[in-house]
Short mmCIF file of C-alpha atoms and ligand atoms in Angstrom, two decimals:
data_model
loop_
_atom_site.label_atom_id
_atom_site.label_comp_id
_atom_site.label_asym_id
_atom_site.label_seq_id
_atom_site.Cartn_x
_atom_site.Cartn_y
_atom_site.Cartn_z
CA MET B 1 -17.89 -8.72 17.87
CA THR B 2 -17.55 -6.16 15.30
CA ARG B 3 -16.78 -2.46 16.10
CA THR B 4 -18.68 0.17 14.03
CA PHE B 5 -17.19 3.63 13.43
CA HIS B 6 -18.73 6.67 11.66
CA ASN B 7 -15.69 9.30 10.71
CA LEU B 8 -12.88 6.99 9.55
CA LEU B 9 -9.14 9.23 8.70
CA VAL B 10 -7.55 7.20 6.24
CA THR B 11 -3.88 8.91 5.95
CA GLY B 12 -1.98 8.59 2.82
CA GLY B 13 -5.65 8.05 0.63
CA ALA B 14 -4.44 9.26 -2.20
CA GLY B 15 -1.67 6.54 -2.70
CA PHE B 16 -1.80 3.15 -4.37
CA ILE B 17 -3.70 0.88 -1.39
CA GLY B 18 -5.32 4.18 0.13
CA ALA B 19 -7.01 4.71 -2.94
CA ASN B 20 -8.02 1.23 -3.46
CA PHE B 21 -9.18 0.93 0.21
CA ILE B 22 -11.51 4.24 0.04
CA ARG B 23 -13.00 2.94 -3.59
CA TRP B 24 -13.51 -0.71 -2.06
CA LEU B 25 -15.10 0.53 1.44
CA PHE B 26 -17.40 3.01 -0.36
CA GLU B 27 -18.66 -0.38 -1.97
CA GLN B 28 -19.19 -2.12 0.87
CA PRO B 29 -22.95 -2.29 2.01
CA ASP B 30 -22.40 -2.61 5.56
CA PHE B 31 -20.32 0.52 5.45
CA HIS B 32 -22.04 3.89 5.94
CA GLY B 33 -19.34 6.28 7.43
CA ARG B 34 -17.55 9.15 6.26
CA ILE B 35 -13.83 8.74 5.39
CA ILE B 36 -11.47 11.56 5.54
CA ASN B 37 -8.39 11.28 3.35
CA PHE B 38 -5.23 12.89 4.69
CA ASP B 39 -2.70 13.04 2.55
CA LYS B 40 0.12 15.57 1.30
CA LEU B 41 0.21 14.76 -1.91
CA THR B 42 3.91 13.83 -2.59
CA TYR B 43 4.99 12.25 -5.93
CA ALA B 44 2.80 8.86 -5.15
CA GLY B 45 -0.74 10.63 -4.11
CA ASN B 46 -2.51 10.94 -7.49
CA PRO B 47 -6.15 12.62 -6.33
CA LEU B 48 -6.73 11.27 -9.97
CA SER B 49 -7.42 7.99 -8.56
CA LEU B 50 -10.12 9.15 -6.81
CA LEU B 51 -11.81 11.94 -8.91
CA ASP B 52 -15.25 9.87 -9.40
CA ILE B 53 -15.31 9.29 -5.90
CA ALA B 54 -15.18 12.70 -4.64
CA GLU B 55 -17.76 13.36 -7.34
CA THR B 56 -20.18 10.78 -6.39
CA ALA B 57 -19.69 10.12 -2.50
CA GLY B 58 -20.96 13.61 -1.30
CA PRO B 59 -20.29 14.78 2.10
CA ARG B 60 -19.40 10.92 3.02
CA TYR B 61 -15.49 11.81 1.34
CA VAL B 62 -13.50 14.74 2.38
CA PHE B 63 -10.00 15.18 1.28
CA VAL B 64 -7.60 17.34 3.27
CA LYS B 65 -4.22 17.90 2.38
CA GLY B 66 -1.62 17.64 5.03
CA ASP B 67 1.46 16.27 6.37
CA ILE B 68 1.26 13.68 9.20
CA CYS B 69 4.79 15.18 10.49
CA ASP B 70 2.51 18.35 11.15
CA SER B 71 1.00 18.04 14.82
CA ALA B 72 -0.90 20.92 14.71
CA ALA B 73 -2.63 19.93 11.32
CA VAL B 74 -3.10 16.03 12.45
CA ASN B 75 -5.18 17.38 15.73
CA GLN B 76 -6.94 20.00 13.78
CA VAL B 77 -8.37 17.12 11.54
CA LEU B 78 -9.28 14.86 14.26
CA GLU B 79 -11.05 17.36 16.01
CA ALA B 80 -12.89 18.97 13.26
CA HIS B 81 -14.28 15.59 11.62
CA GLN B 82 -15.00 13.68 15.24
CA VAL B 83 -12.61 10.88 13.98
CA ASP B 84 -13.13 7.75 15.72
CA ALA B 85 -10.41 5.59 13.86
CA ILE B 86 -7.33 6.24 12.26
CA LEU B 87 -6.25 3.99 9.32
CA HIS B 88 -2.78 4.61 8.71
CA PHE B 89 -1.47 3.87 5.27
CA ALA B 90 0.64 7.13 4.54
CA ALA B 91 4.44 6.34 3.68
CA GLU B 92 7.48 6.70 1.74
CA SER B 93 7.06 3.28 0.08
CA HIS B 94 9.58 2.60 -2.48
CA VAL B 95 12.77 0.58 -1.29
CA ASP B 96 14.95 1.92 -3.93
CA ARG B 97 14.25 5.37 -3.15
CA SER B 98 14.85 5.06 0.10
CA ILE B 99 18.41 3.60 -0.55
CA ALA B 100 18.92 6.58 -2.58
CA ARG B 101 17.78 9.16 -0.35
CA PRO B 102 16.19 7.91 3.24
CA ASP B 103 15.90 11.55 4.77
CA ASP B 104 12.17 11.65 3.76
CA PHE B 105 11.11 7.67 5.14
CA ILE B 106 12.91 8.57 8.72
CA ARG B 107 10.64 11.77 8.44
CA THR B 108 7.15 10.67 7.29
CA ASN B 109 7.48 6.72 8.37
CA ILE B 110 8.85 7.35 11.72
CA VAL B 111 8.36 10.83 12.99
CA GLY B 112 4.82 11.13 11.14
CA THR B 113 3.61 7.81 12.86
CA TYR B 114 5.06 9.14 16.32
CA THR B 115 2.81 12.35 15.56
CA LEU B 116 -0.43 10.46 14.71
CA LEU B 117 -0.37 8.13 17.72
CA GLN B 118 0.49 11.14 19.95
CA ALA B 119 -2.50 12.84 18.55
CA ALA B 120 -4.59 9.41 18.61
CA GLN B 121 -3.75 9.27 22.18
CA LYS B 122 -4.85 12.91 22.92
CA HIS B 123 -8.36 12.27 21.18
CA ARG B 124 -9.03 9.52 23.80
CA PRO B 125 -11.65 8.43 23.94
CA HIS B 126 -13.56 9.60 21.37
CA LEU B 127 -10.80 7.97 19.21
CA ARG B 128 -11.43 4.45 19.86
CA HIS B 129 -8.78 2.95 17.23
CA PHE B 130 -5.63 3.02 15.61
CA HIS B 131 -4.69 0.75 12.84
CA HIS B 132 -1.17 0.65 11.51
CA ILE B 133 -0.44 -0.59 7.60
CA SER B 134 2.75 -2.56 7.29
CA THR B 135 4.70 -4.53 5.54
CA ASP B 136 6.50 -7.98 5.30
CA GLU B 137 9.73 -6.24 4.75
CA VAL B 138 10.34 -5.91 8.53
CA PHE B 139 11.14 -9.45 9.10
CA GLY B 140 14.00 -9.49 6.52
CA SER B 141 15.00 -11.94 3.87
CA LEU B 142 14.33 -15.88 3.77
CA GLY B 143 16.31 -18.68 2.48
CA PRO B 144 14.69 -21.46 0.31
CA SER B 145 12.34 -22.49 2.98
CA GLY B 146 10.14 -21.38 5.62
CA PHE B 147 7.45 -18.13 6.41
CA PHE B 148 7.11 -15.35 7.94
CA THR B 149 5.14 -15.53 10.74
CA GLU B 150 3.68 -12.78 13.55
CA GLU B 151 6.43 -14.11 15.78
CA THR B 152 9.30 -14.06 13.36
CA PRO B 153 11.95 -11.19 14.90
CA TYR B 154 12.23 -8.23 13.00
CA ALA B 155 15.51 -7.83 10.98
CA PRO B 156 14.95 -5.01 8.34
CA ASN B 157 17.55 -4.70 5.53
CA SER B 158 16.38 -1.43 3.67
CA PRO B 159 16.14 2.37 4.98
CA TYR B 160 12.79 1.73 4.08
CA SER B 161 12.13 -1.59 6.10
CA ALA B 162 13.92 -0.05 8.80
CA SER B 163 11.75 2.86 9.21
CA LYS B 164 8.60 1.03 8.94
CA ALA B 165 10.08 -1.31 11.35
CA SER B 166 10.56 1.68 13.56
CA SER B 167 6.79 2.82 13.25
CA ASP B 168 5.66 -0.58 13.89
CA HIS B 169 7.60 -0.45 17.34
CA LEU B 170 6.02 2.85 18.43
CA VAL B 171 2.59 1.39 17.42
CA ARG B 172 3.44 -1.48 19.71
CA ALA B 173 4.59 0.87 22.54
CA TYR B 174 1.77 3.00 22.47
CA HIS B 175 -0.43 0.17 23.24
CA GLU B 176 1.73 -1.48 25.76
CA THR B 177 2.61 1.86 27.74
CA TYR B 178 -0.56 3.69 27.20
CA GLY B 179 -2.91 1.71 26.03
CA LEU B 180 -3.84 3.08 22.93
CA PRO B 181 -6.55 0.59 21.09
CA THR B 182 -4.27 -0.46 18.42
CA THR B 183 -3.92 -3.20 15.47
CA LEU B 184 -1.02 -3.92 13.08
CA SER B 185 -0.91 -5.42 9.95
CA ASN B 186 2.22 -6.76 7.94
CA CYS B 187 1.46 -7.25 4.39
CA SER B 188 3.43 -8.94 1.20
CA ASN B 189 3.75 -7.30 -1.91
CA ASN B 190 0.35 -6.04 -3.44
CA TYR B 191 -0.54 -5.33 -7.07
CA GLY B 192 -3.38 -3.67 -9.03
CA PRO B 193 -4.51 -0.19 -10.23
CA TYR B 194 -3.50 2.63 -9.43
CA GLN B 195 0.08 1.76 -8.55
CA PHE B 196 2.80 4.28 -9.35
CA PRO B 197 4.60 3.26 -12.48
CA GLU B 198 8.10 3.06 -10.55
CA LYS B 199 7.36 -0.37 -8.58
CA LEU B 200 7.60 -3.80 -10.32
CA ILE B 201 4.53 -4.69 -11.97
CA PRO B 202 3.13 -1.49 -13.58
CA LEU B 203 6.85 -0.22 -14.60
CA MET B 204 7.28 -3.75 -16.87
CA ILE B 205 3.41 -3.35 -17.88
CA LEU B 206 4.13 0.37 -19.30
CA ASN B 207 7.86 -0.27 -20.78
CA ALA B 208 6.98 -3.44 -22.46
CA LEU B 209 3.59 -1.56 -23.81
CA GLU B 210 6.32 0.93 -25.16
CA GLY B 211 9.37 -1.46 -26.50
CA LYS B 212 11.46 -0.30 -23.73
CA PRO B 213 13.91 -2.72 -21.98
CA LEU B 214 12.50 -4.41 -19.06
CA PRO B 215 15.09 -4.03 -16.09
CA VAL B 216 15.11 -7.01 -13.87
CA TYR B 217 17.77 -6.38 -11.03
CA GLY B 218 20.22 -9.10 -10.67
CA SER B 219 19.44 -12.61 -11.42
CA GLY B 220 15.81 -11.82 -11.35
CA LEU B 221 15.30 -15.14 -8.87
CA ASN B 222 14.65 -13.22 -6.01
CA ILE B 223 10.86 -14.41 -4.98
CA ARG B 224 8.21 -11.88 -3.75
CA ASP B 225 4.59 -13.02 -2.55
CA TRP B 226 1.83 -11.06 -4.22
CA LEU B 227 -1.63 -10.18 -3.33
CA TYR B 228 -4.07 -8.28 -4.99
CA VAL B 229 -5.15 -4.85 -3.80
CA THR B 230 -8.66 -5.54 -2.93
CA ASP B 231 -7.62 -8.65 -1.28
CA HIS B 232 -5.25 -6.49 1.06
CA CYS B 233 -8.11 -4.08 1.38
CA SER B 234 -10.74 -6.56 2.93
CA ALA B 235 -8.50 -7.76 4.96
CA ILE B 236 -7.53 -4.75 6.67
CA TRP B 237 -11.46 -3.64 7.27
CA ARG B 238 -11.84 -7.13 8.54
CA ILE B 239 -8.66 -6.59 11.09
CA VAL B 240 -10.16 -2.98 12.01
CA GLN B 241 -13.61 -4.38 12.94
CA GLU B 242 -13.01 -7.57 14.38
CA GLY B 243 -9.15 -8.11 14.99
CA GLY B 244 -7.74 -8.04 18.38
CA VAL B 245 -6.77 -5.05 20.21
CA GLY B 246 -3.15 -5.02 20.49
CA ALA B 247 -2.65 -7.89 17.71
CA THR B 248 -0.68 -8.02 14.79
CA TYR B 249 -1.90 -10.00 11.44
CA ASN B 250 0.28 -11.13 8.72
CA ILE B 251 -1.59 -10.93 5.23
CA GLY B 252 -0.34 -12.32 1.97
CA GLY B 253 -1.29 -14.08 -1.36
CA GLU B 254 0.39 -17.36 -0.91
CA ASN B 255 1.69 -16.92 -4.63
CA GLU B 256 5.06 -16.93 -4.50
CA LEU B 257 6.97 -15.95 -7.77
CA THR B 258 10.24 -15.05 -9.03
CA ASN B 259 10.94 -11.61 -10.96
CA LEU B 260 11.61 -13.32 -14.05
CA ALA B 261 8.63 -14.90 -13.89
CA VAL B 262 6.18 -12.28 -13.32
CA VAL B 263 8.23 -10.25 -15.93
CA GLU B 264 7.62 -13.01 -18.29
CA LYS B 265 3.94 -13.59 -17.90
CA ILE B 266 3.54 -9.71 -18.16
CA CYS B 267 5.03 -10.21 -21.63
CA ALA B 268 3.24 -12.92 -22.66
CA LEU B 269 -0.31 -11.36 -21.62
CA LEU B 270 0.54 -8.21 -23.59
CA ASP B 271 1.71 -10.03 -26.46
CA ALA B 272 -2.02 -11.33 -26.38
CA LYS B 273 -3.70 -8.41 -25.73
CA ALA B 274 -1.63 -5.51 -27.08
CA PRO B 275 -0.37 -4.80 -30.66
CA PRO B 276 2.97 -6.47 -31.66
CA LEU B 277 5.94 -4.58 -30.88
CA PRO B 278 7.45 -3.20 -34.59
CA SER B 279 10.29 -5.85 -34.13
CA GLY B 280 7.51 -8.41 -34.47
CA LYS B 281 9.85 -10.12 -31.54
CA PRO B 282 8.05 -11.51 -28.17
CA ARG B 283 8.30 -8.91 -25.68
CA SER B 284 10.70 -11.07 -23.25
CA SER B 285 12.78 -10.26 -26.00
CA LEU B 286 13.17 -6.96 -23.63
CA ILE B 287 14.71 -8.34 -20.56
CA THR B 288 17.47 -6.84 -19.59
CA HIS B 289 19.25 -7.79 -16.31
CA VAL B 290 20.35 -4.84 -14.62
CA GLN B 291 22.97 -4.26 -11.72
CA ASP B 292 21.23 -5.59 -8.23
CA ARG B 293 19.61 -3.10 -5.83
CA PRO B 294 21.79 -3.02 -2.99
CA GLY B 295 20.63 -5.32 0.33
CA HIS B 296 18.31 -6.81 -1.67
CA ASP B 297 16.23 -9.07 -0.28
CA GLN B 298 16.31 -12.97 -1.47
CA ARG B 299 12.60 -14.16 -0.38
CA TYR B 300 9.52 -12.94 1.23
CA ALA B 301 6.96 -15.69 1.82
CA ILE B 302 3.86 -15.11 4.49
CA ASP B 303 2.27 -17.54 6.93
CA CYS B 304 -1.29 -15.67 7.09
CA SER B 305 -2.84 -18.56 8.55
CA ARG B 306 -3.66 -16.30 11.82
CA ILE B 307 -5.90 -13.98 10.13
CA GLN B 308 -7.67 -16.94 8.25
CA ARG B 309 -7.91 -18.85 11.43
CA GLU B 310 -9.10 -16.32 13.74
CA LEU B 311 -10.97 -14.04 11.35
CA GLY B 312 -11.91 -16.23 8.51
CA TRP B 313 -10.11 -13.97 5.89
CA ARG B 314 -9.48 -15.15 2.58
CA PRO B 315 -8.37 -13.49 -0.86
CA ALA B 316 -10.85 -13.21 -3.50
CA GLN B 317 -8.51 -13.44 -6.41
CA THR B 318 -5.83 -15.85 -7.47
CA TRP B 319 -2.73 -14.92 -9.13
CA GLU B 320 -3.83 -15.59 -12.58
CA THR B 321 -7.08 -13.76 -12.29
CA GLY B 322 -5.51 -10.80 -10.56
CA PHE B 323 -2.55 -10.25 -12.73
CA GLU B 324 -5.04 -10.37 -16.15
CA ALA B 325 -6.93 -7.84 -14.46
CA THR B 326 -4.13 -5.94 -13.15
CA VAL B 327 -2.75 -5.90 -17.42
CA GLU B 328 -6.20 -4.84 -18.33
CA TRP B 329 -6.91 -2.06 -16.44
CA TYR B 330 -3.73 -0.42 -17.18
CA LEU B 331 -3.78 -0.94 -20.92
CA THR B 332 -7.38 0.89 -20.41
CA HIS B 333 -6.18 3.56 -18.35
CA LEU B 334 -2.99 5.03 -19.93
CA GLU B 335 -3.98 8.35 -19.28
CA TRP B 336 -3.76 7.91 -15.69
CA ALA B 337 -0.48 6.66 -16.35
CA ASP B 338 0.47 9.23 -18.27
CA SER B 339 -0.78 11.74 -16.10
CA VAL B 340 1.00 10.42 -12.71
CA ARG B 341 4.33 10.27 -14.91
CA SER B 342 4.25 13.84 -16.45
CA GLY B 343 4.22 17.17 -15.48
CA ASP B 344 0.67 17.96 -16.64
CA TYR B 345 -0.18 15.95 -13.05
CA GLN B 346 1.88 17.79 -10.75
CA GLN B 347 0.29 21.28 -12.42
CA TRP B 348 -2.99 19.66 -11.90
CA VAL B 349 -2.31 18.95 -8.42
CA ALA B 350 -0.79 22.58 -7.89
CA GLU B 351 -4.14 24.22 -9.35
CA HIS B 352 -6.66 21.82 -7.57
CA TYR B 353 -4.90 21.31 -4.07
CA ALA B 354 -2.80 24.64 -3.60
P1 NAD C 1 2.19 4.95 -1.92
O1 NAD C 1 3.46 5.54 -2.06
O2 NAD C 1 1.51 4.31 -3.58
O3 NAD C 1 1.11 6.24 -1.49
C1 NAD C 1 1.91 6.55 -0.17
C2 NAD C 1 0.84 7.68 -0.23
O4 NAD C 1 1.20 8.38 1.27
C3 NAD C 1 0.75 9.00 -1.09
O5 NAD C 1 -0.87 9.32 -1.48
C4 NAD C 1 1.75 10.16 -0.72
O6 NAD C 1 1.09 11.45 -0.79
C5 NAD C 1 1.14 9.80 0.97
N1 NAD C 1 2.05 10.35 1.84
C6 NAD C 1 3.63 10.52 2.28
N2 NAD C 1 4.16 11.20 2.71
C7 NAD C 1 2.93 11.77 3.19
C8 NAD C 1 3.03 12.72 4.62
N3 NAD C 1 4.03 12.72 5.26
N4 NAD C 1 1.74 12.87 5.08
C9 NAD C 1 0.72 12.67 4.63
N5 NAD C 1 0.69 11.93 3.72
C10 NAD C 1 1.97 11.58 2.94
O7 NAD C 1 2.28 3.85 -0.89
P2 NAD C 1 1.40 2.69 -1.18
O8 NAD C 1 1.95 1.44 -1.93
O9 NAD C 1 0.14 2.71 -1.50
O10 NAD C 1 1.48 1.94 0.49
C11 NAD C 1 0.61 2.11 1.58
C12 NAD C 1 0.96 1.42 2.99
O11 NAD C 1 1.15 0.23 2.57
C13 NAD C 1 2.59 2.08 3.29
O12 NAD C 1 2.51 2.38 4.88
C14 NAD C 1 3.20 0.94 3.17
O13 NAD C 1 4.22 0.91 3.75
C15 NAD C 1 2.06 -0.35 3.16
N6 NAD C 1 2.44 -1.58 2.40
C16 NAD C 1 2.72 -1.46 1.19
C17 NAD C 1 2.55 -2.54 0.36
C18 NAD C 1 2.87 -2.56 -1.29
O14 NAD C 1 3.08 -3.67 -1.72
N7 NAD C 1 2.95 -1.12 -1.95
C19 NAD C 1 2.66 -3.81 0.63
C20 NAD C 1 2.76 -3.62 1.88
C21 NAD C 1 2.87 -2.70 2.90
O1 DAU C 2 6.74 -6.59 0.59
C1 DAU C 2 6.20 -5.51 0.55
C2 DAU C 2 6.62 -4.47 0.03
O2 DAU C 2 6.55 -4.44 -1.41
C3 DAU C 2 6.25 -2.97 0.56
O3 DAU C 2 6.62 -2.76 1.90
C4 DAU C 2 6.89 -1.85 -0.19
O4 DAU C 2 5.89 -0.51 -0.06
C5 DAU C 2 6.59 -2.33 -2.03
O5 DAU C 2 7.33 -0.95 -2.34
C6 DAU C 2 7.16 -3.44 -2.43
O6 DAU C 2 8.69 -3.56 -2.27
P1 DAU C 2 9.35 -4.20 -3.21
O7 DAU C 2 11.06 -3.59 -2.90
O8 DAU C 2 9.46 -5.97 -3.03
O9 DAU C 2 9.00 -3.91 -4.59
P2 DAU C 2 9.66 -3.49 -6.02
O10 DAU C 2 8.03 -3.18 -6.94
O11 DAU C 2 10.37 -2.11 -5.83
O12 DAU C 2 10.37 -4.77 -6.40
C7 DAU C 2 9.74 -5.79 -6.44
C8 DAU C 2 11.04 -6.82 -6.66
O13 DAU C 2 11.41 -6.50 -8.25
C9 DAU C 2 12.47 -6.68 -6.19
O14 DAU C 2 12.72 -7.79 -5.93
C10 DAU C 2 13.34 -5.57 -6.71
C11 DAU C 2 12.88 -6.18 -8.28
N1 DAU C 2 12.73 -5.07 -9.15
C12 DAU C 2 12.04 -4.08 -9.11
C13 DAU C 2 12.30 -2.66 -10.02
C14 DAU C 2 11.29 -1.57 -9.60
C15 DAU C 2 13.51 -5.30 -10.27
O15 DAU C 2 14.02 -6.07 -10.76
N2 DAU C 2 13.35 -4.44 -11.58
C16 DAU C 2 13.02 -2.67 -11.37
O16 DAU C 2 13.00 -1.98 -12.30
#
């Protein structure tokens, strides 16, 4: 049976995956509902990513600036917009930042998720569903073989992944203890448009374009499984509509690559598509091995057979098509990258969302 919702609360909708999700969902012919995007607009939240949606979707799109740790604000938005489903994307998401300064990760990812769960529970039965977006990093690190399944024990290694693991456990507990209708997904590394340029792929694209060093941590032989962001969006929506209540699903691209292979591919694509470097050298000459990330997980790999088998989900993009599209998107949206990296952007946010 397919669940239908009218008023979706999307937390963190101004971030990378949230913004792509909102854009993607408004393109789906079977979606006729309204989206309330509740976002604190941290450094990672970019209303610029949804500027056209804010103009074209009319009353079907509402932006509310707010903090998921603020119980009064969360309850107010659920009440005011008669929210019937919460899709919880908001988080502090960057592992390196969590190593340098874990405070915000504990607050937003754990206390924020708890605050949302409490509010969701309070607004039942009108509120009928809570979907929690999580990460494969909760499972820890793999050796050369094997895959994370939904039964893999949790073993988070960074403050980021520990905070996400904690939030997953809270979601599970609210389902088991209070019967809150939840679903949960653990996804591998996403890439695509509108990703903040601190993450590997956009950072390397922009640095390689500008002829700057490409900082590869350690040997560069760590492995990640890459999924094009709209394929993550379609998986989330499939789970929200049809996933088993209380169930968790792994989502992955079945695209395992070393970091070095990713960076070399970016260099090759840019050598083909962008003007040559002033030195005339290939962009791979910019690769610089730097000190490794502390506690750097060696390998992530996802067994996503449950969502494939039970919900019929398949990714639409291959690594080759998704990657080329991503490089082209950054090449044609340099003003977006400049804005999110500059003080102008912060000023723009202050003026528009005071
Ligand atoms: P992001 O950092 O790009 O965006 C996070 C968004 O949350 C921003 O818009 C930010 O302003 C907002 N936010 C932060 N703190 C908030 C708070 N206290 N209240 C309200 N809003 C707040 O993150 P992303 O990469 O889009 O990730 C989205 C979700 O997906 C996260 O939960 C992350 O753990 C998960 N995830 C990400 C990936 C990935 O590869 N990026 C993979 C798997 C799962
Ligand atoms: O696996 C899902 C996770 O993927 C999400 O939960 C996180 O929110 C998301 O940030 C991402 O985490 P990673 O740590 O894997 O992503 P990041 O882009 O930071 O790094 C990818 C790999 O590249 C990792 O092995 C570290 C390496 N790296 C990263 C940066 C930023 C480098 O070698 N150099 C860099 O400059």
